[in-house]
Coordinates of C-alpha atoms and ligand atoms in Angstrom, one line a residue:
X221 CA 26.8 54.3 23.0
X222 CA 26.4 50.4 23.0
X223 CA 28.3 50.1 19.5
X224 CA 30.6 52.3 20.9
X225 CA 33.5 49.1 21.4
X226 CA 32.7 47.6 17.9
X227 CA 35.9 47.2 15.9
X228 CA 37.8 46.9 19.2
X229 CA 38.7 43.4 20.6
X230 CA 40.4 42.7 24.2
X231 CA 43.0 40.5 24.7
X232 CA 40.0 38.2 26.4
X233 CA 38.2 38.2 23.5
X234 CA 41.4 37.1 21.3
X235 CA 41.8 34.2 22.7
X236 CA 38.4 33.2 23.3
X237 CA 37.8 33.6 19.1
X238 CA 41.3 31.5 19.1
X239 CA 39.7 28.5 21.2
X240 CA 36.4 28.9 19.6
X241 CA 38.0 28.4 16.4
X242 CA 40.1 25.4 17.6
X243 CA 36.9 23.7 18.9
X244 CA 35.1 24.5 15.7
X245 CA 37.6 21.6 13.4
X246 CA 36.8 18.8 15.6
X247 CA 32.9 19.6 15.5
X248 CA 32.9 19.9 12.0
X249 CA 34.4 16.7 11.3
X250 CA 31.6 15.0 13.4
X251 CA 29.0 16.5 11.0
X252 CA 30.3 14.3 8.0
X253 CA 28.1 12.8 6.0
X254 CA 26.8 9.3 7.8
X255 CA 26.3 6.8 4.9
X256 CA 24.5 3.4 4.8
X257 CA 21.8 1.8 2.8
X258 CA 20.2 -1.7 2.7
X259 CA 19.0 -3.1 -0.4
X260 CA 16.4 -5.7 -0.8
X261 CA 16.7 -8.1 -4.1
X262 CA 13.7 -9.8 -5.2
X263 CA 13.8 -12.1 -8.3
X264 CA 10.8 -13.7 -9.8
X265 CA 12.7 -16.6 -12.5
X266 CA 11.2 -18.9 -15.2
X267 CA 12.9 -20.8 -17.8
X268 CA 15.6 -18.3 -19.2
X269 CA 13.7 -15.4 -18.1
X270 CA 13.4 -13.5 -14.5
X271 CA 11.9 -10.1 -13.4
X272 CA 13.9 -8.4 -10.5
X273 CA 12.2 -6.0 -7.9
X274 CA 15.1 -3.9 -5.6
X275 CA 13.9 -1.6 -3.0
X276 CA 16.9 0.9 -2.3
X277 CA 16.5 2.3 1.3
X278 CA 18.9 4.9 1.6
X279 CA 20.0 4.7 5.7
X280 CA 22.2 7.7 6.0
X281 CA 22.3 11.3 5.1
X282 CA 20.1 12.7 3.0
X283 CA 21.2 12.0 -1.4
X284 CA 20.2 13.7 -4.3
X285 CA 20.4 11.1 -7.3
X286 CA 22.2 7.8 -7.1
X287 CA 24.1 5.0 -8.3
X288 CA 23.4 1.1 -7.2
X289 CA 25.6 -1.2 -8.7
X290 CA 26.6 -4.8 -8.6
X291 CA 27.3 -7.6 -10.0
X292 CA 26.0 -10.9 -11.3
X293 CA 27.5 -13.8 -9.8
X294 CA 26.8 -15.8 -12.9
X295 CA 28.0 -14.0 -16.2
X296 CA 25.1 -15.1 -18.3
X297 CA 22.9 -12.9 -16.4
X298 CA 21.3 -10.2 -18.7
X299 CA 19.8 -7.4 -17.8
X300 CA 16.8 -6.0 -20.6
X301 CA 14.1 -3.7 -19.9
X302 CA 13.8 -2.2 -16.8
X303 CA 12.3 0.4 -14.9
X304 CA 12.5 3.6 -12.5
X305 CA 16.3 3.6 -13.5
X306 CA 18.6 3.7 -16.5
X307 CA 20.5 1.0 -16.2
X308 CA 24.0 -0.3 -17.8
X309 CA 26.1 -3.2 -17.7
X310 CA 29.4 -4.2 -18.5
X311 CA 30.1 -7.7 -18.2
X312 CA 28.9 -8.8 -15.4
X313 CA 29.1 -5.6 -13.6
X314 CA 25.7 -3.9 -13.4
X315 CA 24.9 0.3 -12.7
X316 CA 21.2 1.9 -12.3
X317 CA 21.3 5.4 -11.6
X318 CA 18.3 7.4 -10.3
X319 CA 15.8 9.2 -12.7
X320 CA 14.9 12.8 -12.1
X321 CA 11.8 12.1 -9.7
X322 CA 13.1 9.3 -7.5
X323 CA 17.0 10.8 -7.0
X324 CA 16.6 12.2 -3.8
X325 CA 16.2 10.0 -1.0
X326 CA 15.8 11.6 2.6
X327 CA 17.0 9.6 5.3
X328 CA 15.1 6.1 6.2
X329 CA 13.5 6.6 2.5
X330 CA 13.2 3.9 -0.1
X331 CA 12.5 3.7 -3.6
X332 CA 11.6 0.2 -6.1
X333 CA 13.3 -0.1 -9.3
X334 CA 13.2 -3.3 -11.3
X335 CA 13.9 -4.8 -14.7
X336 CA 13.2 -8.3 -16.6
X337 CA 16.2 -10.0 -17.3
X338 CA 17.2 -13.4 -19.1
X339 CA 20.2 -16.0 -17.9
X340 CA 21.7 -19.2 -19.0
X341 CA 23.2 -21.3 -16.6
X342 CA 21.6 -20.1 -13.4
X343 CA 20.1 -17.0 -11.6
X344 CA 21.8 -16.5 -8.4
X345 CA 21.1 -13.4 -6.5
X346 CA 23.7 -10.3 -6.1
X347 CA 25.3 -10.7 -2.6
X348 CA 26.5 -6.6 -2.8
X349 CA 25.0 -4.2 -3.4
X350 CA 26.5 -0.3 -3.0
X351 CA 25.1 3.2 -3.5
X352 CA 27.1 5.8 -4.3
X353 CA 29.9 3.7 -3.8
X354 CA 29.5 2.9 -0.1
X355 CA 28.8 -1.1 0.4
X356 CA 25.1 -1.8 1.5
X357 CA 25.3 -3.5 5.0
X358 CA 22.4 -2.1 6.5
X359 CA 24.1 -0.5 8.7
X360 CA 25.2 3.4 9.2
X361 CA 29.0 4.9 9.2
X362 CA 29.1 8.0 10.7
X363 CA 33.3 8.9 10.6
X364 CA 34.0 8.6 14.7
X365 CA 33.2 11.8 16.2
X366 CA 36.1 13.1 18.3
X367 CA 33.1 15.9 19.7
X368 CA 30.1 13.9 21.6
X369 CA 27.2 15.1 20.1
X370 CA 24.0 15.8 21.9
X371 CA 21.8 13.7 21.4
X372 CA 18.7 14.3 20.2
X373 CA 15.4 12.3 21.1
X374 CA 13.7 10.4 18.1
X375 CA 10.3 11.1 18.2
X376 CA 8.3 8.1 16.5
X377 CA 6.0 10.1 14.6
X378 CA 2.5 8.0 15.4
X379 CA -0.9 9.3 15.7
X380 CA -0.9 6.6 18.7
X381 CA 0.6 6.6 21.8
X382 CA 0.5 2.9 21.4
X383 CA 1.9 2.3 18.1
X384 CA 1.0 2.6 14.4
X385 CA -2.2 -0.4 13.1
X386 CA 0.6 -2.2 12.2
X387 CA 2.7 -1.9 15.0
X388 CA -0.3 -3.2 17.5
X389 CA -1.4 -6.2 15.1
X390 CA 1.5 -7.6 13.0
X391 CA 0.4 -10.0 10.9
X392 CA -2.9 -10.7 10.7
X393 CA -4.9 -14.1 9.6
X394 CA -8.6 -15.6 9.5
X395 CA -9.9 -17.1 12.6
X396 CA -13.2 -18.1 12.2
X397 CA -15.5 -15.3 10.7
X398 CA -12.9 -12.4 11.7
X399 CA -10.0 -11.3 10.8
X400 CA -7.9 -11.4 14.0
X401 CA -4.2 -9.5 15.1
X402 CA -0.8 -11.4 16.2
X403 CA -2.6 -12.1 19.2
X404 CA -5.8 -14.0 18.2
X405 CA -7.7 -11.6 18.6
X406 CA -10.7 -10.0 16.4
X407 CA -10.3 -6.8 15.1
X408 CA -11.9 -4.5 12.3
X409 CA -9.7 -2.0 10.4
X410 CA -10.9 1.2 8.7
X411 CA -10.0 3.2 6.2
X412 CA -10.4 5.0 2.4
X413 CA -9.9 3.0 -1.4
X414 CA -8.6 4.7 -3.9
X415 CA -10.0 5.6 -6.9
X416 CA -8.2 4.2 -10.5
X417 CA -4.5 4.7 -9.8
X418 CA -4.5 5.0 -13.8
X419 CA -6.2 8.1 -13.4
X420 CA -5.7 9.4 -9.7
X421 CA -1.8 8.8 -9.2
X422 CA -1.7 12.4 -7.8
X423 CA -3.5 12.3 -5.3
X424 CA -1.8 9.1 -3.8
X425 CA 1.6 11.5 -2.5
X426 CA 3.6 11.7 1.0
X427 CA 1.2 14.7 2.3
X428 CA -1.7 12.6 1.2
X429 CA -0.7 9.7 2.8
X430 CA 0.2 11.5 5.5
X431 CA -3.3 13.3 6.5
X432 CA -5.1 9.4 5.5
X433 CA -3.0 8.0 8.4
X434 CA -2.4 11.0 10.9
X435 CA -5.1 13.0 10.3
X436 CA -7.8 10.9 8.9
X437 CA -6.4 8.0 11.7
X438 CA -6.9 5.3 9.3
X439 CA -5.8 1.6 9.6
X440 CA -6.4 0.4 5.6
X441 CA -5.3 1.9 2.9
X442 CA -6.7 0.1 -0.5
X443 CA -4.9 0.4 -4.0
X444 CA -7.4 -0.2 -6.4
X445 CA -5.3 -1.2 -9.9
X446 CA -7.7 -1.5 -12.3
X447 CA -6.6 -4.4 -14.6
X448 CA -8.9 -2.8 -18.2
X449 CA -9.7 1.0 -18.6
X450 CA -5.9 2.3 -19.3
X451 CA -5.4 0.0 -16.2
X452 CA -2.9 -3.2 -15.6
X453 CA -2.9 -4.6 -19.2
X454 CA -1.5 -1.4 -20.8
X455 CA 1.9 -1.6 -18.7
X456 CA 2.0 -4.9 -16.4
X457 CA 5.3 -3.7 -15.4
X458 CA 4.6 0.2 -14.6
X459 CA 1.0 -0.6 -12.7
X460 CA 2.9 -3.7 -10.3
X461 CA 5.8 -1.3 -9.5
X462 CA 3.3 1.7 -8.6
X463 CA 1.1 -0.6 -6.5
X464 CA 5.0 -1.4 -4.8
X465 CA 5.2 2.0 -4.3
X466 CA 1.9 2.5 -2.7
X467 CA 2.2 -0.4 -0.3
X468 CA 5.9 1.1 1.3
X469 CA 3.9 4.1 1.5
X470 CA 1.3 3.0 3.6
X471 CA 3.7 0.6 5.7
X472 CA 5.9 3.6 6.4
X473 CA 2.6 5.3 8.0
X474 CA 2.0 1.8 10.1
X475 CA -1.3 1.5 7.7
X476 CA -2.4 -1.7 5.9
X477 CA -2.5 -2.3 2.3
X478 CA -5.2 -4.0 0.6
X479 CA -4.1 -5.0 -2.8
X480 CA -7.3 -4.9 -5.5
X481 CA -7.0 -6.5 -8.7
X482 CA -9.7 -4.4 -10.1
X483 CA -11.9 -6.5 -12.5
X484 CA -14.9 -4.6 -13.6
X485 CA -15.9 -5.6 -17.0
X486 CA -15.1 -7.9 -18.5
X487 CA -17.2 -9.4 -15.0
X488 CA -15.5 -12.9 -15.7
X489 CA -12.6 -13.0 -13.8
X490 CA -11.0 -16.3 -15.9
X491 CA -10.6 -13.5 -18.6
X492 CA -7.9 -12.1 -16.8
X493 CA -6.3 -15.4 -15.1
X494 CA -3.3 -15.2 -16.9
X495 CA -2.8 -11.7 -15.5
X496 CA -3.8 -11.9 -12.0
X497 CA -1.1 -15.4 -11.3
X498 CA 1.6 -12.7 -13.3
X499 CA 0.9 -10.0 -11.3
X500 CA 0.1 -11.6 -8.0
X501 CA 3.6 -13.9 -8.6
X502 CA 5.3 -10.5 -8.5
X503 CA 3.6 -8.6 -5.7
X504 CA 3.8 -11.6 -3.4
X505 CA 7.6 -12.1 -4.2
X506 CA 8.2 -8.9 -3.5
X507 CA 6.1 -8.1 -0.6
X508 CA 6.1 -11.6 0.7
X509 CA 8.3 -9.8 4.1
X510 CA 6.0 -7.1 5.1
X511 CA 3.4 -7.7 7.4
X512 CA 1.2 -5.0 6.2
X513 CA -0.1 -7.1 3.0
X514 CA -3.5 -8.4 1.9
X515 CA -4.6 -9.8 -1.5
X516 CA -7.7 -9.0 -3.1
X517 CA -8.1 -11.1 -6.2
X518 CA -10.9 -10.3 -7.9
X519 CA -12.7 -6.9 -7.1
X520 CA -16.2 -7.1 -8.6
X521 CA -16.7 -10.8 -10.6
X522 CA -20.4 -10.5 -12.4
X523 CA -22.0 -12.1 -15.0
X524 CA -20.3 -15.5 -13.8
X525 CA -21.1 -18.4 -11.2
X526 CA -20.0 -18.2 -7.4
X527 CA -18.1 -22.2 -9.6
X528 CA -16.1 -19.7 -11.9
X529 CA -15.2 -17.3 -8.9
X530 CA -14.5 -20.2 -6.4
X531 CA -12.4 -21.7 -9.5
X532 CA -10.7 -18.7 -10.1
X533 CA -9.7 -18.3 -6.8
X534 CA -7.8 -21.9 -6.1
X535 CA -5.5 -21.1 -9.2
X536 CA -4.7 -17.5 -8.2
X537 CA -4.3 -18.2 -4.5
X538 CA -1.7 -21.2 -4.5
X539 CA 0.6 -18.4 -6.6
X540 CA 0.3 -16.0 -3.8
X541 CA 1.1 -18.9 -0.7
X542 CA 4.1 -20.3 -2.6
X543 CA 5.8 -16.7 -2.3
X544 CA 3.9 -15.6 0.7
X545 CA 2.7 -18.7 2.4
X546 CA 0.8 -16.7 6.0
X547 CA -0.7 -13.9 4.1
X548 CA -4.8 -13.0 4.5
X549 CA -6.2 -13.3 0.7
X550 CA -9.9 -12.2 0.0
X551 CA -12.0 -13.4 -3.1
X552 CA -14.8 -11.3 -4.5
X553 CA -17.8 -13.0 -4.5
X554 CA -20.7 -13.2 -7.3
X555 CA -22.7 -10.3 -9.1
X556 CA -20.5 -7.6 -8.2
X557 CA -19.0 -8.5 -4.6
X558 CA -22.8 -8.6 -3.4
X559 CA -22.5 -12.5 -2.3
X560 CA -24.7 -13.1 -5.2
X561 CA -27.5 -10.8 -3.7
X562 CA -27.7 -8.8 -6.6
X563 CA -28.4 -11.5 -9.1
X564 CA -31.2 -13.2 -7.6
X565 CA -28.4 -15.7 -4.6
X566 CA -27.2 -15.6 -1.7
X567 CA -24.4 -16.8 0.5
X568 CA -25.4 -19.9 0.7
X569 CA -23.7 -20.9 -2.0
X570 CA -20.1 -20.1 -0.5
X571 CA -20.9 -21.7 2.6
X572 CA -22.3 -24.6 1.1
X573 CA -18.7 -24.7 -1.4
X574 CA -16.1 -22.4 0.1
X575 CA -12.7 -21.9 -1.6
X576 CA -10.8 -24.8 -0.8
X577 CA -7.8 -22.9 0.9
X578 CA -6.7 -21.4 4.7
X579 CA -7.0 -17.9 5.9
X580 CA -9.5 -16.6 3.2
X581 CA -12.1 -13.8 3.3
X582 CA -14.8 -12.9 1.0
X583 CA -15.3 -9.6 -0.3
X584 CA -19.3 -7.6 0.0
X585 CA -19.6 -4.1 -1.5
X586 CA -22.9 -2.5 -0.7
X587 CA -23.4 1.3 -2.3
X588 CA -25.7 3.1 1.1
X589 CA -28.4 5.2 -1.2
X590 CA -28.8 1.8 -3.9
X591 CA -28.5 -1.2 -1.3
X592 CA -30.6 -0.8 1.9
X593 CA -32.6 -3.6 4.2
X594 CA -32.6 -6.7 1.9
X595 CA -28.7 -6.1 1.6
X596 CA -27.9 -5.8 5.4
X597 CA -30.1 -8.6 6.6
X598 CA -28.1 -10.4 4.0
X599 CA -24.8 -9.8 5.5
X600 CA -25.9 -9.5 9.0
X601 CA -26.7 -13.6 8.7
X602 CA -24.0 -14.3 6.6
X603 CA -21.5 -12.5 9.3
X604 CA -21.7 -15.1 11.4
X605 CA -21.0 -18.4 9.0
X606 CA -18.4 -16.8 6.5
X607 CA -15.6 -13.8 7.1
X608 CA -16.4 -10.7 5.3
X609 CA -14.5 -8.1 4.6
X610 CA -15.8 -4.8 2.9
X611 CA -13.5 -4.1 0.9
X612 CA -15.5 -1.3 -1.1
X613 CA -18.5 0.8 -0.3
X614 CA -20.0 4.2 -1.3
X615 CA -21.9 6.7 0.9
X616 CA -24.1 7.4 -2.5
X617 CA -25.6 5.4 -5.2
X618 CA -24.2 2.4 -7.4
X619 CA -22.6 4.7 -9.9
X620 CA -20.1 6.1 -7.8
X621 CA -22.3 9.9 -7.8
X622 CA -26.0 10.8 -6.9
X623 CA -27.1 11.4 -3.2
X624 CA -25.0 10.8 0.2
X625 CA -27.2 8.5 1.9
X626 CA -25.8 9.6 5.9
X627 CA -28.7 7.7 7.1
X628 CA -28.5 4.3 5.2
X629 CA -24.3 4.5 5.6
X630 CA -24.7 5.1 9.2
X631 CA -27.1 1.8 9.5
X632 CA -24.5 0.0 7.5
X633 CA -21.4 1.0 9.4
X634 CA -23.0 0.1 12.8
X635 CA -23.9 -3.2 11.6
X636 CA -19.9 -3.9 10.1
X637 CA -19.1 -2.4 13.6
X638 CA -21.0 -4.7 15.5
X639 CA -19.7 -7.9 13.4
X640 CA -16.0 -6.3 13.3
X641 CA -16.4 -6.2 9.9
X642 CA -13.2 -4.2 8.2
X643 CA -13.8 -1.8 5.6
X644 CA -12.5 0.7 3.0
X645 CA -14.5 3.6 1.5
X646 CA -14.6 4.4 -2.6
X647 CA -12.9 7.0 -3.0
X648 CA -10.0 8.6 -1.4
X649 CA -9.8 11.1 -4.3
X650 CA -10.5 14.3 -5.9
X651 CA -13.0 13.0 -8.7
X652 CA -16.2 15.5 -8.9
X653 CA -18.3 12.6 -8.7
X654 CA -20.0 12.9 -4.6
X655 CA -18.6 9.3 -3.6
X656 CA -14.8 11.2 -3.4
X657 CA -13.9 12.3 -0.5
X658 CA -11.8 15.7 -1.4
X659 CA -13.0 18.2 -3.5
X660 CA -12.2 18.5 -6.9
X661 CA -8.8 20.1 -7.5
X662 CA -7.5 19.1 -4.0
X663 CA -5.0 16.8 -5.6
X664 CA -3.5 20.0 -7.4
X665 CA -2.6 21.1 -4.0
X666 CA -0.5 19.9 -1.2
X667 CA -2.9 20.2 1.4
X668 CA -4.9 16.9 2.7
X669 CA -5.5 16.8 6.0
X670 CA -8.7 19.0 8.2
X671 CA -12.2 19.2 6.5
X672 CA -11.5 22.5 4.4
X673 CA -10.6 20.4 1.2
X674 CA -13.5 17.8 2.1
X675 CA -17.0 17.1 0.7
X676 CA -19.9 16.1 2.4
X677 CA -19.0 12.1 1.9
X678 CA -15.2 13.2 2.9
X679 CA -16.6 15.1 6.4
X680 CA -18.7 12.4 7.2
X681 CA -16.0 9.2 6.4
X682 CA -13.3 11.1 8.3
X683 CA -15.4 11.2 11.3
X684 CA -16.0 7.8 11.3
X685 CA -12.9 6.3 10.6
X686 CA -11.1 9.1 13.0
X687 CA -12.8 7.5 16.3
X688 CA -10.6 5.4 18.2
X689 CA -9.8 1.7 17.1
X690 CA -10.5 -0.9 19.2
X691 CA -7.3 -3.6 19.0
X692 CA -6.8 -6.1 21.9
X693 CA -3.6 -7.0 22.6
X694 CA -4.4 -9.5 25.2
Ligands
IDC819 C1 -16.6 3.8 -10.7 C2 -16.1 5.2 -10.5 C3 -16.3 6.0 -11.8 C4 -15.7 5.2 -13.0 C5 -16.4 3.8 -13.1 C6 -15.8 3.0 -14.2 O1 -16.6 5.8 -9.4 O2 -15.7 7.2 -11.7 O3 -16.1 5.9 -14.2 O4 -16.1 3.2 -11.9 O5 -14.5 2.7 -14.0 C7 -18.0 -0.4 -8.2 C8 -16.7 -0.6 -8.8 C9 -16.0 0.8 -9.0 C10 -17.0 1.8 -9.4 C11 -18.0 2.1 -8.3 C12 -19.0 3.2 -8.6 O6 -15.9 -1.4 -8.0 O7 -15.0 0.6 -9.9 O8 -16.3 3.0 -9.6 N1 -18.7 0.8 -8.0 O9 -19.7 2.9 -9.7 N2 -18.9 -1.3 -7.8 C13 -20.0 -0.7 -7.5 C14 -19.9 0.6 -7.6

């Protein structure tokens, strides 16, 4: 019976298919596609020589794969071996066009491509810039839409009501023994290290990221870029765009990025001077903007005098300033970050010879189930005549594996709560050593965020950093 009048249309129905498909041509020219993008052009130059960084932010509709061009202002502008695009020139007119992996770029996403170029005369920056052949103003076009659309809320997607870590502290700086917000005011931030991005690059992904700053509630996220073991020295120009890449990530999430020049071994950190003022030159140029940032130069100096570090440290620091003058920089500190502890010292000799530069911190790692009382009465004196920041620790033993020490990580955390004292946890990662957080295999997945994929160092970390931060704003 009630399909009965199928087939049949009334005179009523005519002409209200008639209207509906008059209404339907202005509609659909107020879905075309919006289009905008902003481009940010970072040069690093020498003599002859310069290495450009370009984050692509794609503003409007959604692309899949891409084409920036521009083009020089000065004609003896080369450009030679670059990165995360192929790239051609003509003249001086320059194309990169996307790769597979980074072509599609959802709306409000960027991606970092760069090269290493040479010029003659001078090395002016590109004033345009367009993507897929629309000019990059910053700015959307949307073609005028003759239908108002509805308008649909945007929902800022934070875990706070209040605003992302970022968002509530800005930039941060030294002041006194803490680290303090935009408002002068101590704070501590939380939150996971990753293990060697040479090996662990899968598990640092958008769902990852995602559960370390929704789920997880974090305020720090550290990139740990080992510069030996497959690390920095095998691709200087691969590992500095990859860190790039991680610290957009972790700004987009409203997270801070701590920036860890891994030494290990060699312990000397003068054996890889050279490479830290290249690579901090670049990272600093092309992060010198954000307010997310912070520099730490030397991850685990040992074998060498708190002289060598301190020495270290007022070459490698004056590179960062010139690029990125207000930014927080901490320097590891004697016999593997331990303020000298560990090889028979103490901090006395930092505060008796501190480096000889503004808004510095120095780095203490402690490892719960190796470094117990001695260590914390170390650090709980030292918290109040130098600024610490823990910028590794373990739950387990000095190896990375062995027990989980709950009860000696417990005492620690209180006592880095009760000095403010920020801190990041080794390892947000999958390895099947007990110090990562995930189990092993998690990175295969896409799945990050609850305690299912978590081991008993994960369940415990995620607890503590989860609980509510504590960031004055007046
Ligand atoms: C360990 C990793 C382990 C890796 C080893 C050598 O957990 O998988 O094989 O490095 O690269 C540190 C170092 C940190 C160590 C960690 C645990 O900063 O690189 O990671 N640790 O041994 N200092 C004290 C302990």
């Amino acid at each position: 019976m009630r399909h009965q009048h199928r087939g049949r249309l009334t005179a009523g129905a005519v002409i209200a298919l008639v209207l509906g498909a008059l209404m339907l041509v202005p509609a659909m020219r107020a879905t075309a596609a919006a289009s905008g993008c902003a481009v940010t052009y970072t040069a690093n130059t020498w003599q002859g020589g310069f290495t450009a960084n370009i984050v692509i932010k794609n503003l409007g509709d959604p692309v899949n794969g891409w084409t920036l061009a521009w083009t020089f202002p000065d004609s003896g502008q080369k450009v030679g071996h670059g990165w995360s695009a192929t790239y051609s020139q003509q003249g001086s007119a320059v194309t990169a066009r996307s790769l597979d992996y980074n072509g599609s770029l959802a709306t409000g996403a960027s991606t970092t491509i760069g090269f290493n170029g040479t010029w003659t005369t001078a090395n002016p920056t590109p004033q345009t810039f367009t993507l897929n052949g629309v000019t990059c103003t910053g700015s959307v076009t949307t073609p005028t839409p003759t239908v108002t659309p509805t308008v649909t809320p945007t929902v800022t997607p934070t875990s706070n009501p209040n605003g992302t870590p970022v968002e509530i502290n800005g930039q941060l700086r030294v002041c006194g023994v803490n680290l303090c917000n935009q408002y002068g005011k101590p704070i501590q931030l939380r939150g996971m290290s990753t293990h060697g991005i040479q090996w662990f690059a899968k598990c640092y992904n958008n769902a990852s990221l995602d559960a370390l700053a929704g789920d997880w509630k974090a305020d720090l996220f550290r990139i740990a870029m080992y510069v030996q073991e497959q690390g920095y020295e095998t691709n200087p120009a691969e590992f500095t765009n990859r860190v790039n890449t991680l610290v957009d990530m972790a700004e987009a999430r409203g997270m801070y990025a701590l920036i860890d020049f891994h030494i290990l071994t060699p312990g000397d950190p003068m054996y890889n001077l050279e490479r830290a003022k290249t690579f901090f030159a670049a990272v600093s140029a092309r992060n010198a903007a954000k307010k997310n940032v912070i520099y730490e130069i030397a991850n685990e100096p040992n074998g060498v005098s708190w002289a060598t570090i301190k020495s270290y440290a007022e070459q490698v620091i004056p590179v960062i300033r010139a690029n990125d003058p207000d930014a927080v920089v901490v320097v590891g500190t004697r016999a593997w970050s331990s303020l000298g502890v560990s090889e028979g010292s103490n901090e006395s000799e930092i505060v008796n010879n501190p480096v000889n530069a503004p808004n510095v911190m120095y780095a203490f790692h402690f490892y719960a189930a190796s470094h117990g009382d001695n260590y914390r009465s170390t650090v709980a004196r030292a918290a109040t005549r130098l600024p610490l920041f823990v910028t590794e620790f373990g739950t387990v033993t000095y190896t990375g594996g062995g027990t989980v020490d709950l009860a000696s990580t417990t005492a620690w955390l209180n006592l880095l709560d009760q000095h403010k004292i920020s801190y990041a946890n080794w390892t947000f990662s999958d390895h099947e050593e007990s110090s990562a957080a995930f189990k092993a295999g998690t990175c295969n997945g896409s799945t990050y965020a609850g305690t299912g994929v978590l081991k008993e160092s994960g369940v415990y970390m995620r607890d503590r950093i989860r609980t509510p931060d504590n960031f004055p704003t007046s």
